[in-house]
Short mmCIF file of C-alpha atoms in Angstrom, two decimals:
data_model
loop_
_atom_site.label_atom_id
_atom_site.label_comp_id
_atom_site.label_asym_id
_atom_site.label_seq_id
_atom_site.Cartn_x
_atom_site.Cartn_y
_atom_site.Cartn_z
CA MET W 1 -0.14 -0.27 -0.26
CA SER W 2 0.94 3.86 -0.70
CA GLY W 3 1.50 6.13 2.42
CA GLU W 4 -1.56 8.21 1.25
CA THR W 5 -3.95 8.38 3.34
CA GLU W 6 -7.95 9.32 2.76
CA ALA W 7 -7.35 12.73 3.89
CA SER W 8 -5.29 14.25 1.78
CA LEU W 9 -7.41 13.15 -1.24
CA PRO W 10 -8.71 15.93 -3.35
CA LYS W 11 -12.28 15.92 -2.88
CA ILE W 12 -13.42 16.59 -6.44
CA THR W 13 -16.90 16.00 -8.42
CA VAL W 14 -17.54 12.99 -10.61
CA ARG W 15 -15.91 12.19 -13.08
CA VAL W 16 -17.14 10.39 -16.15
CA GLU W 17 -15.48 9.14 -19.28
CA ARG W 18 -15.27 11.65 -22.36
CA GLY W 19 -18.46 13.63 -23.49
CA GLY W 20 -21.34 14.89 -21.78
CA GLU W 21 -24.38 12.57 -19.96
CA SER W 22 -23.07 8.95 -19.79
CA GLY W 23 -22.60 5.76 -17.47
CA LEU W 24 -19.38 4.47 -19.29
CA THR W 25 -16.81 3.68 -16.40
CA PHE W 26 -13.00 4.32 -16.58
CA ARG W 27 -11.48 1.03 -17.08
CA VAL W 28 -8.54 -0.88 -15.17
CA ILE W 29 -7.00 -2.83 -17.33
CA PRO W 30 -3.99 -5.07 -16.05
CA CYS W 31 -1.72 -6.20 -19.02
CA LEU W 32 -0.37 -9.24 -19.54
CA ASP W 33 2.91 -10.09 -21.13
CA VAL W 34 3.24 -13.39 -22.15
CA LYS W 35 5.89 -15.73 -23.93
CA ASP W 36 5.41 -19.29 -24.49
CA GLY W 37 2.12 -19.81 -22.54
CA ARG W 38 3.68 -17.99 -19.29
CA VAL W 39 3.29 -14.35 -17.64
CA VAL W 40 6.24 -12.65 -18.05
CA LYS W 41 7.50 -9.19 -16.91
CA GLY W 42 10.95 -7.83 -16.93
CA ILE W 43 12.05 -3.48 -17.77
CA GLN W 44 11.62 -2.24 -21.37
CA PHE W 45 11.38 -6.21 -22.08
CA LYS W 46 14.48 -7.00 -21.06
CA ASN W 47 15.46 -9.67 -17.77
CA LEU W 48 11.98 -11.47 -18.19
CA ARG W 49 10.78 -12.78 -15.10
CA ASP W 50 8.53 -15.84 -14.84
CA LEU W 51 5.24 -14.58 -13.45
CA GLY W 52 2.90 -18.01 -13.50
CA ASP W 53 0.04 -19.22 -15.45
CA PRO W 54 -2.11 -16.37 -17.88
CA ALA W 55 -5.53 -18.52 -17.58
CA GLU W 56 -4.87 -18.03 -13.52
CA SER W 57 -3.25 -14.51 -13.63
CA ALA W 58 -6.19 -13.01 -15.56
CA ARG W 59 -8.84 -15.49 -13.77
CA ARG W 60 -7.59 -13.45 -10.37
CA TYR W 61 -7.58 -9.83 -11.96
CA ALA W 62 -11.78 -10.53 -13.23
CA GLU W 63 -12.09 -11.63 -9.65
CA GLN W 64 -11.12 -8.56 -7.97
CA GLY W 65 -12.99 -6.51 -10.08
CA ALA W 66 -10.21 -5.82 -12.80
CA ASP W 67 -12.53 -4.45 -16.23
CA GLU W 68 -10.68 -6.20 -19.46
CA ILE W 69 -7.63 -7.95 -19.72
CA VAL W 70 -4.78 -7.53 -21.79
CA PHE W 71 -2.70 -9.60 -23.36
CA LEU W 72 0.55 -9.20 -24.65
CA ASP W 73 2.50 -12.22 -26.46
CA ILE W 74 6.07 -10.48 -26.94
CA THR W 75 7.84 -13.10 -28.27
CA ALA W 76 5.42 -12.96 -30.98
CA ALA W 77 7.04 -9.94 -33.35
CA PRO W 78 10.58 -10.24 -32.65
CA GLU W 79 10.66 -13.73 -33.69
CA GLY W 80 8.53 -13.82 -35.62
CA ARG W 81 6.50 -16.82 -34.08
CA ASP W 82 3.00 -17.87 -34.34
CA THR W 83 1.15 -17.54 -30.98
CA ASP W 84 -0.01 -21.27 -29.16
CA LEU W 85 -3.50 -20.39 -28.54
CA ASP W 86 -4.30 -22.92 -26.11
CA TRP W 87 -3.47 -20.59 -22.83
CA VAL W 88 -6.21 -18.20 -24.61
CA ARG W 89 -8.67 -20.70 -25.27
CA ARG W 90 -8.43 -22.02 -21.23
CA THR W 91 -8.98 -18.25 -19.84
CA ALA W 92 -11.82 -17.86 -22.20
CA GLU W 93 -12.93 -20.39 -20.73
CA GLN W 94 -13.67 -19.50 -17.41
CA VAL W 95 -12.70 -15.42 -17.81
CA PHE W 96 -16.18 -13.78 -18.93
CA ILE W 97 -14.88 -9.52 -19.59
CA PRO W 98 -13.27 -8.83 -22.30
CA LEU W 99 -10.17 -10.17 -23.62
CA SER W 100 -8.18 -8.45 -25.56
CA VAL W 101 -4.39 -10.31 -27.23
CA GLY W 102 -1.56 -8.82 -29.14
CA GLY W 103 1.07 -10.00 -30.50
CA GLY W 104 1.76 -11.57 -33.60
CA VAL W 105 -1.07 -10.43 -36.04
CA ARG W 106 -0.22 -10.48 -39.41
CA LYS W 107 -2.99 -11.11 -40.99
CA LEU W 108 -6.71 -12.01 -41.19
CA ASP W 109 -6.29 -15.97 -40.11
CA ASP W 110 -4.17 -14.61 -37.58
CA ALA W 111 -6.85 -12.56 -36.15
CA ALA W 112 -9.16 -15.31 -36.68
CA ARG W 113 -7.59 -17.78 -34.41
CA LEU W 114 -7.45 -15.85 -31.56
CA LEU W 115 -11.11 -14.50 -31.97
CA ARG W 116 -11.83 -17.79 -31.78
CA ALA W 117 -9.56 -18.80 -29.64
CA GLY W 118 -11.72 -16.38 -27.10
CA ALA W 119 -10.56 -13.02 -27.48
CA ASP W 120 -12.47 -10.25 -27.98
CA LYS W 121 -10.03 -7.93 -29.34
CA VAL W 122 -6.62 -8.52 -31.56
CA ALA W 123 -3.94 -5.47 -31.14
CA THR W 124 -1.51 -5.25 -33.70
CA ASN W 125 1.34 -2.67 -33.59
CA THR W 126 4.57 -3.73 -36.45
CA ALA W 127 2.45 -5.67 -38.64
CA ALA W 128 0.02 -2.34 -39.00
CA ILE W 129 2.72 -0.39 -39.51
CA GLU W 130 4.27 -2.77 -42.18
CA ARG W 131 0.93 -2.86 -44.10
CA PRO W 132 -1.54 -0.08 -43.06
CA GLU W 133 -4.40 -2.23 -45.03
CA LEU W 134 -4.76 -4.74 -42.59
CA LEU W 135 -6.55 -2.18 -39.99
CA THR W 136 -8.99 -1.66 -43.26
CA GLU W 137 -8.82 -5.97 -43.75
CA LEU W 138 -9.05 -6.38 -40.02
CA ALA W 139 -12.24 -3.96 -39.36
CA GLU W 140 -14.21 -4.72 -42.53
CA HIS W 141 -14.19 -8.29 -41.47
CA PHE W 142 -14.52 -8.14 -37.63
CA GLY W 143 -15.67 -4.72 -36.79
CA SER W 144 -13.67 -1.74 -35.41
CA GLN W 145 -14.97 -3.17 -31.82
CA CYS W 146 -12.47 -5.53 -31.91
CA VAL W 147 -9.12 -4.10 -33.85
CA VAL W 148 -6.98 -2.34 -31.54
CA LEU W 149 -4.19 -0.53 -32.45
CA SER W 150 -1.13 -0.51 -30.22
CA VAL W 151 1.39 2.20 -30.92
CA ASP W 152 4.58 2.23 -28.76
CA ALA W 153 5.81 5.46 -28.89
CA LYS W 154 10.02 7.24 -28.39
CA ARG W 155 10.13 11.30 -27.22
CA LEU W 156 12.29 12.45 -29.36
CA THR W 157 14.48 13.90 -27.30
CA GLY W 158 17.31 16.88 -27.44
CA SER W 159 14.94 20.17 -29.36
CA ASP W 160 13.55 23.08 -28.89
CA GLN W 161 10.76 22.26 -31.04
CA PRO W 162 7.06 21.12 -29.24
CA PRO W 163 7.51 17.64 -28.24
CA ALA W 164 7.27 15.61 -30.65
CA TRP W 165 6.87 11.38 -30.40
CA ASP W 166 8.08 8.74 -33.28
CA VAL W 167 6.48 5.32 -33.62
CA VAL W 168 9.25 2.48 -32.87
CA THR W 169 8.84 -1.06 -32.29
CA HIS W 170 10.51 -4.29 -31.47
CA GLY W 171 10.14 -3.53 -27.84
CA GLY W 172 11.98 0.31 -28.69
CA ARG W 173 14.68 -0.95 -30.62
CA LYS W 174 13.20 0.01 -34.11
CA ALA W 175 12.81 3.57 -34.94
CA ARG W 176 10.25 4.17 -37.34
CA ASN W 177 10.45 7.89 -37.81
CA MET W 178 6.88 8.20 -38.30
CA ASP W 179 5.55 10.76 -36.25
CA VAL W 180 3.16 9.14 -33.88
CA LEU W 181 -0.07 11.43 -33.81
CA GLU W 182 0.19 11.20 -37.94
CA TRP W 183 -0.07 7.38 -37.47
CA ILE W 184 -2.52 7.01 -34.82
CA GLU W 185 -4.83 9.93 -36.89
CA ARG W 186 -4.60 7.41 -39.67
CA GLY W 187 -4.97 4.16 -38.16
CA VAL W 188 -8.33 4.89 -37.10
CA GLU W 189 -9.29 6.47 -40.19
CA LEU W 190 -8.20 3.08 -41.57
CA GLY W 191 -10.53 1.21 -38.68
CA ALA W 192 -9.07 1.06 -35.47
CA GLY W 193 -11.60 1.11 -33.13
CA GLU W 194 -9.54 1.55 -30.27
CA ILE W 195 -5.50 2.89 -29.55
CA LEU W 196 -3.50 1.19 -27.31
CA LEU W 197 -0.82 3.97 -26.50
CA THR W 198 2.21 2.93 -24.92
CA SER W 199 5.16 5.68 -23.66
CA ILE W 200 8.67 3.24 -24.53
CA ASP W 201 10.34 5.89 -22.02
CA ALA W 202 8.19 5.53 -19.40
CA ASP W 203 7.54 1.81 -19.40
CA GLY W 204 8.54 -0.70 -16.62
CA THR W 205 9.88 2.87 -14.83
CA ARG W 206 6.88 3.08 -12.73
CA ASP W 207 7.31 7.28 -13.01
CA GLY W 208 4.17 7.31 -14.22
CA TYR W 209 2.82 7.91 -18.17
CA ASP W 210 3.77 10.72 -20.46
CA LEU W 211 0.93 12.54 -19.76
CA GLU W 212 1.33 15.16 -22.81
CA LEU W 213 1.71 12.43 -25.07
CA MET W 214 -1.53 10.95 -23.81
CA ARG W 215 -3.19 14.66 -24.02
CA ARG W 216 -2.33 15.22 -27.16
CA VAL W 217 -3.59 11.89 -28.76
CA THR W 218 -6.86 11.95 -26.79
CA ARG W 219 -7.37 15.46 -28.10
CA GLN W 220 -6.40 13.91 -32.16
CA VAL W 221 -8.75 11.04 -31.78
CA SER W 222 -12.34 10.15 -30.73
CA VAL W 223 -11.95 6.22 -30.40
CA PRO W 224 -10.78 5.24 -26.95
CA VAL W 225 -7.44 5.12 -26.06
CA ILE W 226 -5.70 2.94 -23.18
CA ALA W 227 -2.64 4.82 -21.75
CA SER W 228 0.23 2.50 -20.85
CA GLY W 229 3.93 2.31 -19.88
CA GLY W 230 4.73 3.72 -16.07
CA ALA W 231 2.01 3.26 -14.24
CA GLY W 232 3.73 3.22 -10.10
CA ASN W 233 0.97 4.85 -7.59
CA LEU W 234 -2.76 5.81 -7.82
CA ASP W 235 -2.03 9.19 -8.26
CA HIS W 236 -0.74 8.56 -11.99
CA LEU W 237 -3.25 6.42 -12.92
CA ALA W 238 -5.82 9.55 -11.86
CA ASP W 239 -3.34 11.93 -13.99
CA ALA W 240 -3.83 9.62 -17.34
CA MET W 241 -7.93 9.43 -17.03
CA GLU W 242 -7.29 13.36 -16.41
CA ALA W 243 -5.24 13.77 -19.57
CA GLY W 244 -7.88 11.80 -21.50
CA ALA W 245 -7.61 8.02 -21.22
CA SER W 246 -10.61 5.88 -21.36
CA ALA W 247 -9.08 3.37 -19.85
CA VAL W 248 -5.72 2.90 -18.08
CA LEU W 249 -3.15 -0.20 -18.78
CA ALA W 250 -1.04 -1.60 -15.36
CA ALA W 251 1.13 -4.50 -15.10
CA SER W 252 4.61 -4.08 -11.99
CA ILE W 253 1.82 -2.19 -9.57
CA PHE W 254 -0.85 -5.62 -9.99
CA HIS W 255 1.74 -8.58 -10.57
CA GLU W 256 3.97 -7.53 -7.55
CA GLY W 257 1.15 -6.61 -5.30
CA THR W 258 1.88 -2.77 -4.51
CA TYR W 259 -2.26 -3.31 -5.23
CA THR W 260 -4.74 -4.98 -6.08
CA VAL W 261 -7.00 -4.57 -8.65
CA ALA W 262 -10.07 -3.83 -6.25
CA GLU W 263 -8.18 -1.15 -4.19
CA VAL W 264 -7.37 0.79 -6.96
CA LYS W 265 -10.70 0.91 -8.17
CA HIS W 266 -11.83 2.27 -5.04
CA ARG W 267 -9.28 4.64 -4.58
CA LEU W 268 -9.99 6.09 -7.89
CA ARG W 269 -13.90 6.31 -7.10
CA GLN W 270 -13.15 7.79 -4.12
CA ARG W 271 -11.89 10.48 -6.75
CA GLY W 272 -14.38 10.84 -7.87
CA PHE W 273 -13.70 8.57 -11.19
CA ALA W 274 -16.73 6.72 -11.90
CA MET W 275 -15.80 2.67 -11.91
CA ARG W 276 -17.53 -0.02 -12.15
CA GLU W 277 -18.34 -1.45 -8.33
CA GLU W 278 -16.57 -5.13 -8.40
CA ILE W 279 -17.99 -7.81 -7.11
CA GLY W 280 -17.92 -8.68 -4.17
CA MET I 1 -16.62 -14.93 -10.21
CA SER I 2 -19.69 -17.02 -10.58
CA ASP I 3 -21.12 -20.68 -9.33
CA PRO I 4 -19.24 -22.74 -11.43
CA ARG I 5 -21.15 -25.21 -14.12
CA SER I 6 -24.03 -25.80 -11.88
CA ALA I 7 -26.17 -22.51 -12.37
CA ALA I 8 -27.88 -23.98 -15.37
CA PRO I 9 -27.70 -27.52 -15.47
CA GLY I 10 -28.60 -29.44 -18.17
CA HIS I 11 -30.48 -26.59 -19.19
CA ARG I 12 -31.14 -26.93 -23.01
CA VAL I 13 -30.80 -23.44 -25.18
CA VAL I 14 -30.51 -23.66 -29.73
CA VAL I 15 -28.47 -20.26 -30.59
CA ILE I 16 -29.07 -19.28 -33.55
CA ASP I 17 -26.40 -18.62 -36.17
CA ALA I 18 -26.74 -15.35 -38.63
CA GLY I 19 -23.44 -15.43 -39.97
CA VAL I 20 -21.66 -12.94 -38.29
CA GLY I 21 -19.60 -12.72 -35.88
CA ASN I 22 -17.74 -15.07 -32.98
CA LEU I 23 -20.07 -16.58 -30.79
CA GLY I 24 -17.25 -18.95 -29.10
CA ASN I 25 -17.74 -16.76 -26.08
CA LEU I 26 -20.84 -16.80 -25.81
CA MET I 27 -21.16 -20.86 -26.43
CA ARG I 28 -18.24 -20.56 -23.24
CA ALA I 29 -20.16 -18.58 -21.58
CA LEU I 30 -23.48 -21.51 -21.35
CA ALA I 31 -21.42 -24.10 -21.00
CA HIS I 32 -19.52 -22.77 -17.98
CA LEU I 33 -23.21 -22.31 -16.19
CA GLY I 34 -23.69 -25.95 -17.49
CA ALA I 35 -26.30 -25.85 -19.97
CA GLU I 36 -26.74 -27.91 -22.96
CA ALA I 37 -25.85 -25.12 -25.78
CA GLU I 38 -26.66 -25.77 -29.62
CA LEU I 39 -25.22 -23.63 -32.04
CA THR I 40 -27.60 -23.72 -35.31
CA VAL I 41 -28.08 -22.50 -38.99
CA ASP I 42 -30.55 -25.27 -39.52
CA PRO I 43 -34.66 -23.50 -39.17
CA GLU I 44 -35.83 -27.02 -38.13
CA VAL I 45 -33.75 -26.57 -35.36
CA VAL I 46 -34.54 -23.42 -34.46
CA ALA I 47 -38.12 -24.19 -34.86
CA GLY I 48 -38.56 -27.03 -32.41
CA ALA I 49 -36.51 -25.03 -29.80
CA ARG I 50 -37.89 -24.32 -25.89
CA CYS I 51 -35.43 -21.47 -25.51
CA LEU I 52 -33.57 -19.82 -28.13
CA VAL I 53 -30.23 -17.07 -27.96
CA LEU I 54 -30.43 -13.94 -31.00
CA PRO I 55 -26.73 -13.34 -30.46
CA GLY I 56 -24.99 -10.74 -32.89
CA VAL I 57 -22.18 -7.90 -33.52
CA GLY I 58 -21.53 -5.65 -36.14
CA ALA I 59 -23.90 -4.03 -38.12
CA PHE I 60 -27.57 -4.76 -38.43
CA ARG I 61 -28.39 -5.32 -42.70
CA PRO I 62 -26.34 -8.33 -43.09
CA PRO I 63 -27.35 -10.96 -40.03
CA ARG I 64 -31.32 -9.44 -41.12
CA GLU I 65 -30.59 -10.70 -44.26
CA ASN I 66 -29.41 -13.96 -43.12
CA LEU I 67 -32.46 -14.10 -41.17
CA ARG I 68 -34.99 -13.38 -43.72
CA GLY I 69 -37.37 -15.98 -45.07
CA GLU I 70 -37.18 -19.76 -43.75
CA MET I 71 -35.12 -18.82 -40.56
CA GLU I 72 -36.98 -15.92 -39.72
CA THR I 73 -40.44 -18.61 -39.70
CA ALA I 74 -38.53 -20.67 -37.83
CA VAL I 75 -38.55 -18.41 -34.97
CA ARG I 76 -41.95 -16.98 -35.27
CA ARG I 77 -43.25 -21.01 -34.92
CA ALA I 78 -40.85 -21.55 -32.13
CA LEU I 79 -42.42 -18.28 -30.47
CA ASP I 80 -45.98 -19.21 -31.03
CA ALA I 81 -45.26 -22.79 -29.80
CA GLY I 82 -44.44 -21.24 -26.17
CA ALA I 83 -40.22 -20.89 -26.81
CA TYR I 84 -38.53 -18.17 -25.07
CA LEU I 85 -35.28 -15.83 -26.45
CA LEU I 86 -33.19 -13.31 -25.51
CA GLY I 87 -31.51 -11.76 -28.62
CA ILE I 88 -27.30 -10.27 -27.46
CA CYS I 89 -26.28 -6.85 -29.03
CA VAL I 90 -27.19 -6.39 -32.06
CA GLY I 91 -29.72 -9.76 -32.51
CA TYR I 92 -31.83 -7.54 -30.04
CA GLN I 93 -31.64 -5.63 -32.26
CA LEU I 94 -32.61 -7.17 -34.36
CA LEU I 95 -35.87 -7.81 -32.02
CA PHE I 96 -37.38 -4.07 -33.31
CA ASP I 97 -39.96 -2.79 -35.45
CA ALA I 98 -36.75 -0.94 -37.65
CA SER I 99 -32.95 0.44 -37.26
CA ASP I 100 -32.14 3.58 -38.72
CA GLU I 101 -28.80 1.99 -39.88
CA PHE I 102 -28.02 2.04 -43.60
CA GLY I 103 -31.29 4.53 -44.30
CA SER I 104 -33.94 2.52 -42.28
CA THR I 105 -34.09 -1.48 -42.58
CA ASP I 106 -37.33 -3.66 -41.03
CA GLY I 107 -36.56 -5.52 -37.94
CA LEU I 108 -38.32 -9.20 -36.79
CA GLY I 109 -41.16 -6.45 -35.01
CA LEU I 110 -41.13 -8.79 -31.92
CA LEU I 111 -40.48 -6.17 -29.72
CA PRO I 112 -41.97 -2.70 -30.29
CA GLY I 113 -39.80 -0.23 -31.31
CA GLN I 114 -37.14 2.00 -33.21
CA VAL I 115 -33.77 0.83 -33.10
CA GLN I 116 -31.41 5.33 -33.66
CA ARG I 117 -28.05 5.73 -33.85
CA LEU I 118 -26.89 6.97 -30.02
CA PRO I 119 -26.29 11.20 -30.27
CA ASP I 120 -22.60 12.60 -31.15
CA GLY I 121 -21.23 14.35 -28.52
CA VAL I 122 -20.31 11.46 -26.50
CA SER I 123 -17.55 8.48 -27.86
CA LEU I 124 -19.12 6.25 -30.58
CA PRO I 125 -19.37 3.05 -30.44
CA GLN I 126 -19.88 3.64 -27.00
CA ILE I 127 -17.11 0.50 -25.75
CA GLY I 128 -16.83 -0.55 -21.96
CA TRP I 129 -18.81 -1.09 -18.87
CA ASN I 130 -21.98 0.94 -18.29
CA GLN I 131 -25.26 1.16 -15.80
CA LEU I 132 -28.32 0.53 -15.63
CA VAL I 133 -30.76 2.81 -14.73
CA ASP I 134 -34.79 2.84 -14.06
CA VAL I 135 -34.56 -1.49 -13.91
CA ARG I 136 -37.69 -3.13 -13.59
CA ASP I 137 -36.26 -4.86 -10.45
CA GLU I 138 -38.77 -7.32 -9.67
CA HIS I 139 -38.66 -8.65 -12.98
CA PRO I 140 -37.41 -12.53 -13.07
CA LEU I 141 -34.77 -11.50 -15.50
CA PHE I 142 -32.88 -9.60 -12.33
CA ARG I 143 -32.81 -11.87 -9.77
CA GLY I 144 -30.10 -11.46 -7.63
CA LEU I 145 -28.68 -8.68 -9.41
CA GLU I 146 -27.77 -5.44 -7.39
CA ALA I 147 -29.25 -2.23 -8.63
CA GLY I 148 -26.79 -0.03 -10.39
CA SER I 149 -24.90 -2.69 -11.43
CA HIS I 150 -22.60 -2.35 -14.76
CA PHE I 151 -22.23 -4.66 -17.79
CA TYR I 152 -20.13 -4.23 -21.05
CA PHE I 153 -21.69 -2.43 -24.04
CA VAL I 154 -19.80 -2.26 -27.30
CA HIS I 155 -22.38 -0.53 -30.05
CA THR I 156 -23.27 2.78 -32.25
CA TYR I 157 -26.93 1.96 -32.29
CA ALA I 158 -29.82 1.69 -29.66
CA PRO I 159 -33.54 1.08 -29.13
CA LEU I 160 -34.28 5.11 -28.18
CA GLU I 161 -37.85 4.92 -28.66
CA VAL I 162 -39.91 2.04 -27.21
CA PRO I 163 -43.35 2.05 -25.33
CA GLU I 164 -42.58 1.49 -21.64
CA SER I 165 -44.05 -1.54 -21.45
CA ALA I 166 -42.01 -3.03 -22.70
CA VAL I 167 -37.96 -1.32 -21.17
CA LEU I 168 -37.09 -2.89 -18.68
CA ALA I 169 -34.19 -0.86 -18.14
CA ARG I 170 -32.22 1.47 -19.44
CA ALA I 171 -28.60 3.03 -19.48
CA LYS I 172 -27.18 6.70 -20.60
CA HIS I 173 -24.66 7.41 -22.94
CA GLY I 174 -25.16 10.65 -24.73
CA THR I 175 -28.81 9.97 -24.06
CA THR I 176 -30.73 7.22 -22.53
CA PHE I 177 -31.41 4.51 -24.33
CA VAL I 178 -33.56 1.19 -23.85
CA ALA I 179 -30.51 -1.78 -22.86
CA VAL I 180 -33.19 -4.23 -21.33
CA ALA I 181 -36.42 -5.10 -23.12
CA GLY I 182 -39.10 -7.99 -23.52
CA ARG I 183 -42.77 -8.29 -23.89
CA ASP I 184 -44.13 -11.65 -23.26
CA ARG I 185 -41.70 -14.77 -24.33
CA VAL I 186 -39.11 -12.52 -26.19
CA PHE I 187 -36.03 -10.28 -24.42
CA GLY I 188 -32.92 -8.74 -25.25
CA THR I 189 -30.24 -6.85 -23.99
CA GLN I 190 -27.34 -3.97 -25.71
CA PHE I 191 -24.58 -5.03 -24.05
CA HIS I 192 -22.65 -8.46 -23.57
CA PRO I 193 -24.02 -10.77 -20.63
CA GLU I 194 -21.59 -13.42 -21.45
CA LYS I 195 -18.83 -10.37 -21.38
CA SER I 196 -19.94 -8.86 -18.45
CA GLY I 197 -18.92 -10.55 -15.97
CA ALA I 198 -20.60 -12.49 -12.82
CA ASN I 199 -23.50 -10.43 -13.27
CA GLY I 200 -23.80 -11.18 -16.70
CA LEU I 201 -23.65 -15.44 -16.25
CA ARG I 202 -26.56 -14.08 -13.88
CA LEU I 203 -28.99 -12.76 -16.10
CA ILE I 204 -28.28 -14.89 -18.93
CA GLU I 205 -28.88 -17.62 -15.72
CA ASN I 206 -31.89 -16.16 -15.15
CA PHE I 207 -33.64 -16.25 -18.87
CA LEU I 208 -32.86 -19.89 -18.88
CA GLU I 209 -34.39 -20.25 -15.93
CA MET I 210 -37.55 -18.70 -17.33
CA ALA I 211 -37.41 -20.80 -19.97
CA HIS I 212 -36.85 -23.98 -18.06
CA GLU I 213 -39.50 -23.26 -15.55
CA ALA I 214 -42.37 -22.66 -17.87
CA ASP I 215 -41.06 -25.46 -20.35
CA SER I 216 -40.95 -27.68 -16.88
CA SER I 217 -45.21 -26.61 -16.28
CA HIS I 218 -46.19 -27.59 -19.89
#
């Protein structure tokens, strides 16, 4: 637990997700990086540690009130390997909240196999950069609602210009020389129904999300944006939602037991953010 | 997150495959509840069913066209013989008189009302968990569910104008829309109960129970 006390929390009016009158809640999404069918965690995709069985972890988070689970198969992109889908199937048999799976989605058939195995949404990153029409094909076949464009952003440094971010892939190892804002806008036009936006600079640091990036992106597109990379405490989650995120994705704060999902949602609700009531 | 595998023991349910979307997770939810679920494209199987589920995702027109003809007749035959029907998401929208998506398309007319686009000014499609309001909480469909329960929605259109007698619950996104409707033995939810955690499973279970009780009392 953090050292915050209830008294130190500012009282604010109830916030709801972007736009007028709606009962839509913010979403809190644990992210599970999966390698060879096991949950792993490393800083900036390096020094991986085994954190257990994906289905078991997902079920535990769902019981705590997670609003969705995102799985990223982190081995799929670098090694060009297909995802073994048994763990997706086992998860979908026991977890009845939305499941998103990314990693290795290069063509329609990859997405179809994930959806058949039990994913509700598929996330694509590198393949969409290399062949942007993939987004349109996915949207036309399965609907935009199950197409998540995952974008890894790296802040361009050492410039007097206003902040800008470059699209990177392969865990940040490969620069794409594409402007993040332009790519996201194009991705939405092509069919992406949701953006999973990861700051590679912040990922794994637990120093907070890149809020400037979040504000810029959420001002630019109307589809939901999931903030990812850098969550270390409750303030970070609240800040990202204030910056326009529809959902906050976090890994280590949940995996390492800093907070349970239930604690996070309870505290965010106390701060006035609309949250789904978790079930006891 | 739910009582495992005993909630609806052996309850038989026929799921209509209207040729759109991925029905695996609905089938998994029914299996989790212990129901004996059959996915079918066969109008004869549908006509003989006592308990039907009509799912759907995406746009209104493709499943509407797929149902036209024999399958639509089969659904009406089953209902005339006393079957219960639950529509989910686009399958729910199909139950109404008509939808404004793509100009205007007629629905199955099993529930009174019009499906219309949600107003601009909120994020569309609505993707996420929203709360039911104005819940007809004495209705058996809501047995065991608390007031203000959240369910998982993915949609841009929804029934906005429905006679009060058929409204079972509403939700708000830009405007107030009808999130659950029902008349006689025909029910529907705009949200995905199969993706709405324990609340959603409970609602499916309640529907199966209603159909099963009616069937056993025959």
